[in-house]
Amino acid sequence: RLNVLVGHRYRVLIAMVLILLSLTPQSVMAQDLFAPPSPVKVSVVSMVDQTTPDGKFVLAVTMDIQKPWHVNGSKDQIPEVLNYLIPTQITIPDKPDWLAVGRMQLPKTHVLPVTYTGTPVDLPVFEGKVSFFVPIWVKKDTKAGQYTIPVQIRYQTCDDKSCLAPKTESFEVLVKVGDKQIFAPAMVLEQFNEFDTAALDDFTESSGNLGESGSDSVVFDAFGLSFSLDGSGLGGMLGLLLMAMVGGALLNLTPCVLPVIPLKIMLLHKSAGTRGKGMLLGLFMSLGVMGFWLALGIAIAGISDFSQVNQLFQYPLFNMGMGILICLLAIGMCGLFSVKLPNSVYNVTPKHDTFTGSVLFGIMTAVLSTPCTGPFMGAAAAWSATQPALVTVAIFAAIGAGMAIPYLILSAFPALAKKMPSAGPASVLVKQFLGLCLLAAGSYFLGVGLNGLLTQPPDEPGLWHWWMVCGILALAGYWMAYRSIKLGGKRPAAITWAIIGLLITVGSLNMGRSLTAKGPIDWVMYTPDRMAQAQRQGKVVLVDFTAQWCLNCQVLEHQVLYSEKIVDFLTSDRIVPMKVDLTSANPDGADLLQQAGRVTIPLLVIYDADGQERFKSDSYTVGQVSQILEQLTGSDPAH
């Protein structure tokens, strides 16, 4: 009987355990069913499916935050009075020794007034869908194989009145290391649209917590001089501001500013003999320069869709507007506004010897400089775009101040222009000639804008606007020759200037013929089908990303790709020269640029016969391009 009783008890105990075990999952499921869903979804993806030893790529940590929730900013962004809040932190715990981690690019924060302390406090937060970009460098001695990168994200979800408990999520990203780099599918690469590729070009290993943006260094590399500055301290920040000013000053030496050389000359000319007014004109012109760069910094800091310095030139209507404005300034410089127009119009004429005109000239100079990037400026601007808004604006203001300083210096020494005629018909001729040169610059931007509107990708924009530009320059030269003889007769100086004018006319017409010629390369305009066809045929494909508003693109194309050695390669039957023109909206071209891991041009990418990327650069030389083409084709066409 005892055995039966014990056996019965054991059976009851076992049954109870089984019942509890069967109920536990149901209880857990019920709890999950009625628990509110998390307002934040986190994902981590890699830009590449496979990389190489010494290869660089990027991880994107994306947080999709539902309204009205937000997550707190990074540690150095949270105000001291709210230091008890949990900052958003992204770390790579137990960092593998085969990789190095670069300076993380943070998304832009939004300032939100919160009342956690009982009084409103401005708190930088991340809202909506944001991505953090973590550059990764695979060390040179890494062997081929599969590797995992551990990523940990710690954050706190809040609304404007209360916060949820902090949360930590862990991920593992699988990365293959092989003999070539293979990018992720296009759908994945869409998450990297806002990544600034300068972080890969100027890779610096990050120190400390990846969530602390201010602890990272900025690397400068120009003219063979390489150094880094840490922007987290006062000294480093002052150094960055100084480098931004130097970069701004060097912008005056880039090709983008060449169209405003007449403005500089006329500023000096009007300053001669009137030091006080000359200084004021120089000051107002400098204010125009600094005002534009300050506005650009505010736009980049506060407008999520505005992320590139030269982004404005990607819009045809902006180019047309710029062209019209430059043409109006040119006509005003020639003095044509003083004829037949009412006094009310004359009072607002943007002439070079007025304060209003000087401000407009300054703005014009700054706007025209944006398609170019000066030494030291690019690294400082790229770093500032990942910082709090105040730092971003300060760096861009420093760039503007650096660009404006030369105009203040020139206006302080008006004697440099005293040899120019200051009165009489000769002075009028100088203004008319320089005004026509500026009119040619305006017609260039007007033509580029019209081409952008009239051309449908993949067709290449027309070159007709070059005849308009060169025709106006030829007219300027002819006018100089005609008026010089008319005013000076047979005097040697008049004859000399007449000859110079005729040479300008002949040279301009010859330049128009050269710039509108087909060129030595038979370009194939890019489409996905044409690219696929070339790869099926086993061809090496050279892809040139360009745009008519990109002056650096034009310089590289004519100096490098049109050189005799490169032309010999590109006219062979083993290479397909393909062009992606981004003058106007080109979705297919933009997708290919995205697949190449870049968001800016100029860019040259060379794919081998298997369709794998073998070369990529935004500042290439004849030697670099010829070397890679010779390796891929196995021969030098010159031999």
XYZ file of C-alpha atoms in Angstrom:
639
model
C 0.000 0.000 0.000
C 2.893 2.349 0.858
C 4.508 1.666 -2.511
C 1.262 2.423 -4.257
C 0.884 5.663 -2.299
C 4.454 6.774 -3.045
C 4.044 5.873 -6.658
C 0.822 7.841 -6.814
C 2.493 10.867 -5.237
C 5.353 10.736 -7.714
C 2.881 10.537 -10.549
C 1.032 13.602 -9.184
C 4.325 15.514 -8.783
C 5.425 14.662 -12.309
C 2.025 15.702 -13.649
C 2.204 19.027 -11.822
C 5.709 19.699 -13.210
C 4.511 18.899 -16.717
C 1.515 21.205 -16.285
C 3.748 24.038 -15.047
C 6.165 23.496 -17.914
C 3.312 23.550 -20.378
C 1.860 26.709 -18.877
C 5.105 28.684 -18.664
C 5.498 29.350 -22.412
C 1.830 30.274 -22.588
C 2.285 32.771 -19.782
C 5.339 34.249 -21.451
C 3.499 34.465 -24.735
C 0.603 36.191 -23.020
C 2.959 38.717 -21.453
C 4.616 39.417 -24.828
C 1.237 39.647 -26.471
C 0.019 42.386 -24.172
C 3.356 44.220 -23.722
C 3.686 47.393 -25.812
C 5.972 46.974 -28.844
C 9.378 48.635 -28.708
C 9.272 52.123 -30.280
C 12.831 51.692 -31.610
C 13.992 49.159 -34.181
C 17.745 48.756 -34.635
C 19.585 47.113 -37.520
C 23.249 46.805 -38.507
C 24.420 46.191 -42.090
C 27.741 46.238 -43.922
C 28.498 48.142 -47.116
C 30.338 45.072 -48.462
C 29.711 41.345 -48.617
C 33.427 40.735 -49.057
C 36.513 42.878 -48.555
C 40.269 42.453 -48.887
C 43.298 42.684 -46.598
C 44.028 46.408 -46.188
C 40.456 47.076 -47.375
C 38.130 49.721 -45.978
C 34.365 49.634 -45.685
C 31.538 50.976 -43.527
C 28.937 49.612 -41.136
C 25.574 51.364 -40.917
C 23.772 51.224 -37.577
C 20.205 52.337 -38.293
C 17.636 53.257 -35.661
C 13.999 53.581 -36.740
C 12.336 55.604 -33.960
C 8.567 55.954 -33.839
C 6.930 59.279 -33.041
C 6.696 60.865 -30.505
C 9.726 59.009 -29.137
C 13.398 59.894 -29.435
C 16.747 58.613 -28.185
C 19.249 60.823 -26.414
C 22.268 62.313 -28.136
C 25.843 61.160 -27.542
C 27.595 61.716 -24.217
C 29.248 65.008 -25.160
C 25.947 66.393 -26.485
C 23.839 65.971 -23.336
C 23.682 69.110 -21.122
C 25.330 68.873 -17.703
C 22.004 69.387 -15.918
C 20.718 66.209 -17.616
C 23.876 64.121 -17.166
C 21.846 61.334 -15.525
C 20.318 60.473 -18.914
C 21.704 57.488 -20.809
C 23.508 58.665 -23.970
C 23.336 56.761 -27.226
C 26.501 54.660 -27.400
C 27.743 52.349 -30.130
C 30.696 50.137 -29.303
C 32.552 47.149 -30.681
C 33.114 45.067 -27.536
C 36.289 42.971 -27.387
C 37.412 44.523 -30.664
C 38.995 41.870 -32.895
C 42.705 42.421 -33.518
C 42.297 42.051 -37.299
C 40.473 45.364 -37.707
C 40.688 49.031 -36.810
C 37.690 51.284 -36.219
C 37.558 54.776 -37.726
C 35.892 57.994 -36.645
C 32.145 57.407 -36.546
C 29.867 59.718 -38.500
C 26.886 60.710 -36.395
C 23.514 61.724 -37.808
C 22.243 65.229 -37.194
C 20.527 65.878 -33.908
C 17.358 67.869 -33.284
C 17.041 70.146 -30.275
C 14.012 69.226 -28.174
C 12.834 71.221 -25.113
C 12.268 68.709 -22.276
C 10.845 69.251 -18.789
C 12.436 66.375 -16.842
C 13.794 68.822 -14.224
C 10.586 70.839 -13.991
C 11.928 73.623 -16.217
C 12.441 73.432 -19.996
C 15.947 72.336 -21.065
C 17.152 72.035 -24.681
C 18.283 68.452 -25.308
C 19.941 67.248 -28.561
C 18.143 64.055 -29.607
C 17.893 61.631 -32.507
C 14.431 61.284 -34.044
C 12.846 59.414 -36.928
C 15.083 57.138 -38.968
C 18.771 57.854 -38.414
C 21.983 56.043 -39.325
C 25.369 55.975 -37.623
C 28.285 55.108 -39.919
C 31.298 53.223 -38.556
C 34.354 53.021 -40.877
C 36.279 49.737 -40.653
C 39.805 49.020 -41.860
C 40.930 45.399 -42.316
C 44.593 45.105 -41.412
C 47.078 44.119 -44.106
C 48.093 40.784 -42.552
C 44.511 39.498 -42.242
C 44.100 36.078 -43.852
C 41.239 35.132 -46.156
C 38.187 33.713 -44.434
C 34.960 34.569 -42.637
C 34.941 36.942 -39.681
C 32.353 38.476 -37.390
C 32.276 42.003 -36.011
C 30.417 42.377 -32.693
C 28.404 45.593 -32.428
C 26.630 46.788 -29.296
C 24.127 49.655 -29.105
C 23.002 51.117 -25.795
C 20.294 53.765 -25.760
C 17.393 55.210 -23.812
C 14.013 55.898 -25.379
C 12.153 58.994 -24.166
C 9.412 61.414 -25.022
C 9.419 65.052 -23.908
C 8.237 64.208 -20.373
C 9.490 60.741 -19.376
C 11.895 57.955 -20.341
C 11.775 54.179 -20.654
C 14.388 51.895 -19.126
C 17.753 51.879 -20.945
C 18.211 49.106 -23.467
C 21.250 47.318 -24.864
C 21.139 45.379 -28.137
C 23.941 43.245 -29.544
C 24.584 42.244 -33.144
C 27.159 40.256 -35.101
C 28.025 41.294 -38.650
C 29.483 38.609 -40.916
C 32.292 39.796 -43.194
C 34.285 37.752 -45.689
C 37.906 38.585 -46.494
C 39.093 37.528 -49.941
C 41.021 38.688 -53.002
C 38.528 41.341 -54.118
C 35.917 43.666 -52.679
C 32.270 42.862 -53.369
C 29.662 45.467 -52.465
C 26.329 44.636 -50.890
C 23.158 44.674 -53.035
C 21.762 48.050 -54.091
C 18.913 47.793 -51.582
C 21.457 47.628 -48.750
C 23.639 50.382 -50.204
C 20.681 52.779 -50.050
C 21.322 53.017 -46.317
C 24.721 54.622 -47.018
C 23.460 57.592 -49.059
C 24.346 60.098 -46.339
C 27.803 58.695 -45.612
C 30.692 61.115 -46.193
C 33.385 59.123 -48.034
C 36.096 61.461 -46.735
C 36.027 59.333 -43.577
C 37.484 56.454 -45.623
C 39.926 58.568 -47.616
C 41.311 60.155 -44.419
C 40.993 57.097 -42.166
C 42.051 57.658 -38.557
C 41.645 54.992 -35.899
C 39.151 56.126 -33.286
C 39.986 56.216 -29.607
C 37.528 55.822 -26.762
C 33.792 55.324 -26.941
C 32.352 55.456 -30.433
C 29.406 57.354 -29.043
C 31.595 60.303 -28.127
C 32.013 62.148 -31.392
C 34.214 64.883 -30.032
C 37.031 62.492 -29.005
C 38.076 61.686 -32.567
C 40.899 63.227 -34.546
C 40.713 64.958 -37.906
C 43.477 64.143 -40.388
C 44.800 66.783 -42.790
C 46.918 65.803 -45.785
C 48.000 68.391 -48.371
C 51.179 69.404 -50.180
C 52.960 66.396 -48.644
C 52.155 67.642 -45.127
C 50.161 65.227 -42.983
C 48.974 65.877 -39.433
C 45.923 65.419 -37.220
C 44.009 67.547 -34.723
C 41.718 66.442 -31.910
C 38.624 68.632 -31.861
C 37.525 67.604 -28.371
C 39.669 70.179 -26.553
C 39.868 73.953 -26.800
C 43.304 73.863 -28.417
C 42.229 71.302 -30.991
C 39.068 73.230 -31.781
C 41.051 76.435 -32.305
C 43.423 74.504 -34.554
C 40.506 73.202 -36.614
C 39.126 76.716 -36.978
C 42.555 77.898 -38.150
C 42.799 75.085 -40.716
C 39.302 75.927 -41.944
C 40.399 79.541 -42.434
C 43.531 78.452 -44.327
C 41.402 76.205 -46.537
C 39.002 79.069 -47.180
C 41.859 81.368 -48.189
C 43.243 78.736 -50.590
C 39.842 78.513 -52.280
C 40.731 81.792 -53.990
C 43.395 79.907 -55.973
C 41.047 77.237 -57.384
C 39.651 77.279 -60.959
C 36.127 77.792 -59.634
C 36.912 81.370 -58.628
C 38.511 82.358 -61.947
C 35.264 83.901 -63.303
C 35.329 86.535 -60.563
C 38.857 87.762 -61.274
C 37.318 90.793 -63.033
C 35.473 91.569 -59.811
C 38.722 91.595 -57.862
C 40.383 93.855 -60.410
C 37.510 96.322 -60.398
C 37.484 96.364 -56.600
C 41.168 97.316 -56.590
C 40.577 99.820 -59.352
C 37.835 101.663 -57.483
C 39.883 101.578 -54.277
C 42.871 103.337 -55.859
C 43.346 106.761 -54.334
C 40.380 106.422 -51.958
C 41.741 104.254 -49.167
C 38.818 104.802 -46.800
C 36.110 103.909 -49.276
C 38.236 101.092 -50.642
C 38.484 99.549 -47.187
C 34.725 99.826 -46.745
C 34.066 98.226 -50.139
C 36.460 95.421 -49.238
C 34.748 94.987 -45.878
C 31.292 94.737 -47.453
C 32.558 92.294 -50.061
C 34.067 90.206 -47.237
C 30.738 90.292 -45.413
C 29.092 88.887 -48.528
C 31.631 86.046 -48.664
C 31.304 85.223 -44.969
C 27.524 85.575 -45.039
C 27.182 82.958 -47.752
C 29.426 80.429 -45.983
C 27.624 81.069 -42.708
C 24.273 80.411 -44.405
C 25.701 77.254 -45.967
C 26.828 76.020 -42.552
C 23.386 76.682 -41.087
C 21.777 74.771 -43.978
C 24.042 71.748 -43.526
C 23.513 71.791 -39.754
C 19.746 72.216 -39.868
C 18.413 70.728 -43.128
C 18.564 66.934 -43.264
C 18.443 66.755 -47.077
C 21.297 69.240 -47.483
C 24.550 67.326 -47.032
C 27.008 68.473 -49.735
C 28.784 71.766 -50.234
C 28.285 71.703 -54.016
C 24.758 70.299 -53.871
C 23.182 73.491 -55.202
C 24.884 73.049 -58.569
C 23.046 69.757 -59.093
C 19.844 71.703 -59.734
C 19.525 73.162 -63.281
C 17.311 76.023 -62.119
C 19.973 77.098 -59.633
C 22.589 77.166 -62.400
C 20.256 79.218 -64.583
C 19.536 81.615 -61.737
C 23.258 81.997 -61.082
C 23.866 82.642 -64.765
C 21.183 85.326 -64.941
C 22.511 87.030 -61.805
C 26.100 87.029 -63.094
C 24.908 88.435 -66.421
C 23.079 91.243 -64.607
C 26.218 92.041 -62.627
C 28.225 92.048 -65.855
C 25.808 94.429 -67.556
C 25.948 96.667 -64.504
C 29.747 96.610 -64.634
C 29.644 97.732 -68.268
C 27.507 100.702 -67.208
C 24.570 99.728 -69.383
C 22.071 100.071 -66.526
C 22.640 103.826 -66.542
C 20.978 104.094 -69.931
C 17.194 104.251 -70.457
C 16.343 102.889 -67.000
C 14.342 104.789 -64.342
C 16.175 106.213 -61.358
C 14.447 103.729 -59.045
C 16.130 100.874 -60.924
C 19.458 102.669 -61.078
C 19.442 103.082 -57.296
C 19.535 99.300 -56.781
C 21.942 98.543 -59.622
C 24.539 96.090 -58.265
C 27.521 98.176 -59.389
C 30.976 97.404 -58.070
C 31.487 100.814 -56.419
C 28.432 100.543 -54.136
C 28.129 98.780 -50.804
C 25.206 96.693 -52.065
C 27.181 95.711 -55.140
C 30.199 94.769 -53.009
C 28.083 92.452 -50.852
C 26.629 90.818 -53.971
C 30.119 90.455 -55.432
C 31.195 88.725 -52.222
C 28.260 86.339 -52.351
C 28.986 85.644 -56.012
C 32.618 84.845 -55.282
C 31.661 82.467 -52.469
C 28.965 80.695 -54.487
C 31.288 80.145 -57.435
C 33.896 78.589 -55.138
C 31.639 75.799 -53.866
C 32.156 73.255 -56.693
C 35.853 73.200 -55.705
C 37.398 72.003 -52.460
C 40.545 73.653 -51.174
C 43.345 71.946 -49.216
C 42.601 71.575 -45.485
C 39.024 72.760 -46.052
C 37.543 69.381 -47.049
C 38.612 67.501 -43.920
C 37.454 70.303 -41.619
C 34.077 70.633 -43.359
C 33.501 66.856 -43.404
C 34.268 66.607 -39.674
C 32.066 69.559 -38.781
C 29.048 68.042 -40.557
C 29.025 65.239 -37.953
C 29.201 67.609 -34.973
C 26.576 69.630 -33.085
C 25.044 72.481 -35.049
C 27.064 75.197 -33.295
C 30.367 73.529 -34.228
C 29.227 73.037 -37.830
C 28.297 76.695 -38.191
C 31.565 77.818 -36.552
C 33.715 75.795 -38.969
C 31.859 77.071 -42.032
C 32.068 80.627 -40.715
C 35.841 80.146 -40.397
C 36.015 78.961 -44.014
C 34.182 82.106 -45.072
C 36.464 84.305 -42.972
C 39.541 82.701 -44.512
C 38.217 83.229 -48.014
C 37.357 86.857 -47.259
C 40.703 87.879 -45.724
C 42.521 88.348 -49.080
C 39.892 90.871 -50.188
C 40.406 92.897 -47.030
C 44.167 92.860 -47.614
C 43.824 93.888 -51.264
C 41.448 96.711 -50.401
C 43.940 97.971 -47.801
C 46.587 98.490 -50.510
C 44.805 100.301 -53.366
C 48.148 101.447 -54.812
C 48.395 98.037 -56.497
C 45.805 99.202 -59.025
C 46.910 102.806 -59.541
C 48.375 102.032 -62.959
C 44.904 101.276 -64.291
C 43.135 104.233 -65.938
C 40.895 105.866 -63.342
C 38.916 108.215 -65.568
C 38.058 108.938 -69.159
C 37.352 106.686 -72.158
C 40.171 104.259 -71.258
C 38.543 103.582 -67.887
C 35.218 102.933 -69.600
C 36.927 100.494 -71.986
C 38.465 98.558 -69.077
C 35.065 98.233 -67.402
C 33.429 97.150 -70.645
C 36.084 94.513 -71.364
C 35.945 93.033 -67.857
C 32.153 93.182 -67.915
C 32.085 91.166 -71.144
C 34.411 88.576 -69.563
C 32.021 88.291 -66.628
C 29.104 88.040 -69.059
C 30.843 85.024 -70.615
C 31.000 83.397 -67.167
C 27.294 84.057 -66.646
C 26.438 82.547 -70.018
C 28.361 79.411 -69.027
C 26.166 78.770 -65.977
C 23.043 79.706 -67.905
C 23.959 77.214 -70.635
C 24.777 74.460 -68.149
C 21.388 74.969 -66.502
C 19.532 74.863 -69.820
C 21.418 71.711 -70.804
C 20.357 70.104 -67.542
C 16.706 70.851 -68.294
C 16.772 69.874 -71.966
C 18.777 66.652 -71.720
C 17.282 63.311 -70.760
C 19.731 60.721 -69.375
C 21.535 58.718 -70.537
C 22.121 61.221 -73.360
C 25.134 63.476 -72.933
C 24.320 67.198 -72.594
C 25.099 69.362 -75.592
C 28.150 71.588 -75.871
C 26.490 74.508 -77.666
C 26.866 76.779 -74.655
C 30.645 76.841 -75.183
C 30.099 78.746 -78.441
C 28.049 81.270 -76.498
C 30.834 81.636 -73.918
C 33.654 81.804 -76.445
C 31.666 84.086 -78.745
C 31.284 86.659 -75.958
C 35.007 86.387 -75.149
C 35.811 86.894 -78.838
C 33.548 89.958 -78.846
C 35.394 91.288 -75.783
C 38.719 90.912 -77.579
C 37.413 92.567 -80.741
C 35.920 95.430 -78.733
C 39.262 95.967 -76.998
C 41.081 96.084 -80.350
C 38.540 98.357 -82.041
C 38.232 100.851 -79.180
C 42.000 100.931 -78.561
C 42.652 102.065 -82.147
C 39.659 104.403 -82.025
C 40.888 106.082 -78.829
C 44.664 105.912 -79.277
C 45.154 106.017 -83.018
C 48.654 104.907 -84.087
C 50.313 105.279 -80.700
C 52.376 102.195 -79.696
C 50.296 101.485 -76.563
C 47.054 101.538 -78.545
C 48.485 99.232 -81.222
C 49.776 96.844 -78.534
C 46.362 96.588 -76.864
C 44.701 96.179 -80.251
C 46.976 93.231 -81.045
C 46.222 91.697 -77.639
C 42.505 92.098 -78.306
C 42.768 90.390 -81.698
C 44.747 87.529 -80.147
C 41.982 87.118 -77.546
C 39.409 86.988 -80.346
C 41.299 84.366 -82.345
C 42.112 82.345 -79.222
C 38.499 82.392 -78.046
C 37.180 81.152 -81.383
C 39.805 78.406 -81.425
C 38.872 77.459 -77.856
C 35.219 77.193 -78.884
C 36.153 74.864 -81.722
C 38.247 72.704 -79.391
C 35.688 72.503 -76.575
C 32.808 71.577 -78.879
C 34.786 68.946 -80.791
C 33.810 65.324 -80.262
C 37.098 64.533 -78.557
C 39.481 61.596 -78.958
C 37.359 59.130 -76.954
C 34.183 57.490 -78.222
C 32.268 57.496 -74.941
C 29.428 55.072 -74.246
C 26.796 56.802 -72.102
C 25.992 54.588 -69.130
C 22.879 52.487 -68.740
C 22.655 49.255 -66.704
C 22.031 47.285 -69.914
C 25.110 48.722 -71.637
C 27.233 47.952 -68.600
C 25.900 44.384 -68.461
C 26.558 43.909 -72.176
C 30.174 45.064 -71.833
C 30.713 42.691 -68.924
C 29.171 39.766 -70.813
C 31.678 40.441 -73.575
C 34.538 40.254 -71.068
C 35.543 43.893 -71.503
C 37.381 46.107 -69.060
C 35.060 49.049 -68.292
C 36.339 52.515 -67.366
C 33.545 54.639 -65.871
C 33.932 58.421 -65.659
C 31.434 60.146 -63.332
C 31.155 63.778 -64.403
C 28.888 66.811 -64.786
C 29.133 70.038 -66.747
C 28.932 72.103 -63.564
C 31.847 70.145 -62.035
C 34.953 72.102 -63.038
C 37.282 69.593 -61.387
C 35.688 66.891 -63.553
C 36.424 68.848 -66.730
C 40.038 69.466 -65.719
C 40.691 65.789 -64.903
C 39.000 64.632 -68.094
C 41.062 66.873 -70.381
C 44.382 66.594 -68.547
C 44.328 62.869 -67.743
C 41.782 60.941 -69.811
C 42.490 62.907 -73.004
C 46.246 62.458 -72.677
C 47.835 60.514 -75.516
C 48.761 57.514 -73.375
C 45.258 57.044 -71.920
C 43.589 57.653 -75.289
C 45.676 54.789 -76.727
C 44.214 52.494 -74.078
C 40.629 53.705 -74.408
C 40.550 53.342 -78.187
C 41.539 49.666 -78.007
C 38.897 46.967 -78.409
C 39.541 45.509 -74.945
C 38.283 48.516 -72.984
C 34.882 50.213 -72.969
C 35.065 53.905 -71.932
C 31.744 54.674 -70.251
C 30.536 58.050 -68.995
C 27.973 58.795 -66.286
C 26.791 62.387 -66.675
C 25.109 63.819 -63.589
C 24.483 67.309 -64.943
C 20.757 66.683 -64.524
C 18.723 64.035 -62.707
C 20.120 60.624 -63.674
C 18.680 57.887 -61.412
C 20.653 55.042 -63.011
C 23.865 57.025 -62.791
C 23.152 57.967 -59.178
C 22.573 54.296 -58.343
C 25.924 53.328 -59.872
C 27.652 56.090 -57.920
C 26.001 54.716 -54.802
C 27.165 51.185 -55.613
C 30.682 52.564 -55.894
C 30.337 53.756 -52.308
C 30.539 57.476 -53.119
C 28.178 60.433 -53.053
C 30.393 63.062 -54.709
C 32.169 63.617 -58.008
C 34.616 63.666 -59.771
C 35.128 59.916 -59.652
C 36.787 57.359 -61.913
C 36.044 53.645 -61.454
C 37.635 50.828 -63.460
C 36.075 47.350 -63.540
C 37.917 44.234 -64.713
C 36.625 41.704 -67.247
C 34.744 39.888 -64.459
C 32.896 43.050 -63.487
C 34.822 43.543 -60.244
C 35.978 46.985 -59.156
C 39.775 47.285 -59.443
C 40.420 51.022 -59.228
C 38.585 53.995 -57.761
C 39.784 57.561 -57.292
C 38.551 61.138 -57.266
C 42.018 62.600 -57.910
C 43.859 60.379 -60.361
C 46.945 60.731 -62.546
C 47.986 59.480 -65.976
C 50.432 57.090 -64.317
C 47.810 55.557 -62.022
C 45.233 55.022 -64.756
C 47.701 53.677 -67.323
C 49.208 51.279 -64.780
C 45.898 49.678 -63.816
C 44.739 49.489 -67.451
C 47.989 47.803 -68.436
C 47.562 45.279 -65.620
C 43.986 44.480 -66.622
C 44.639 44.202 -70.357
C 48.077 42.625 -70.097
C 49.645 44.983 -72.622
C 50.620 48.564 -73.363
C 48.892 49.753 -76.567
C 51.820 52.075 -77.278
C 53.986 49.025 -77.905
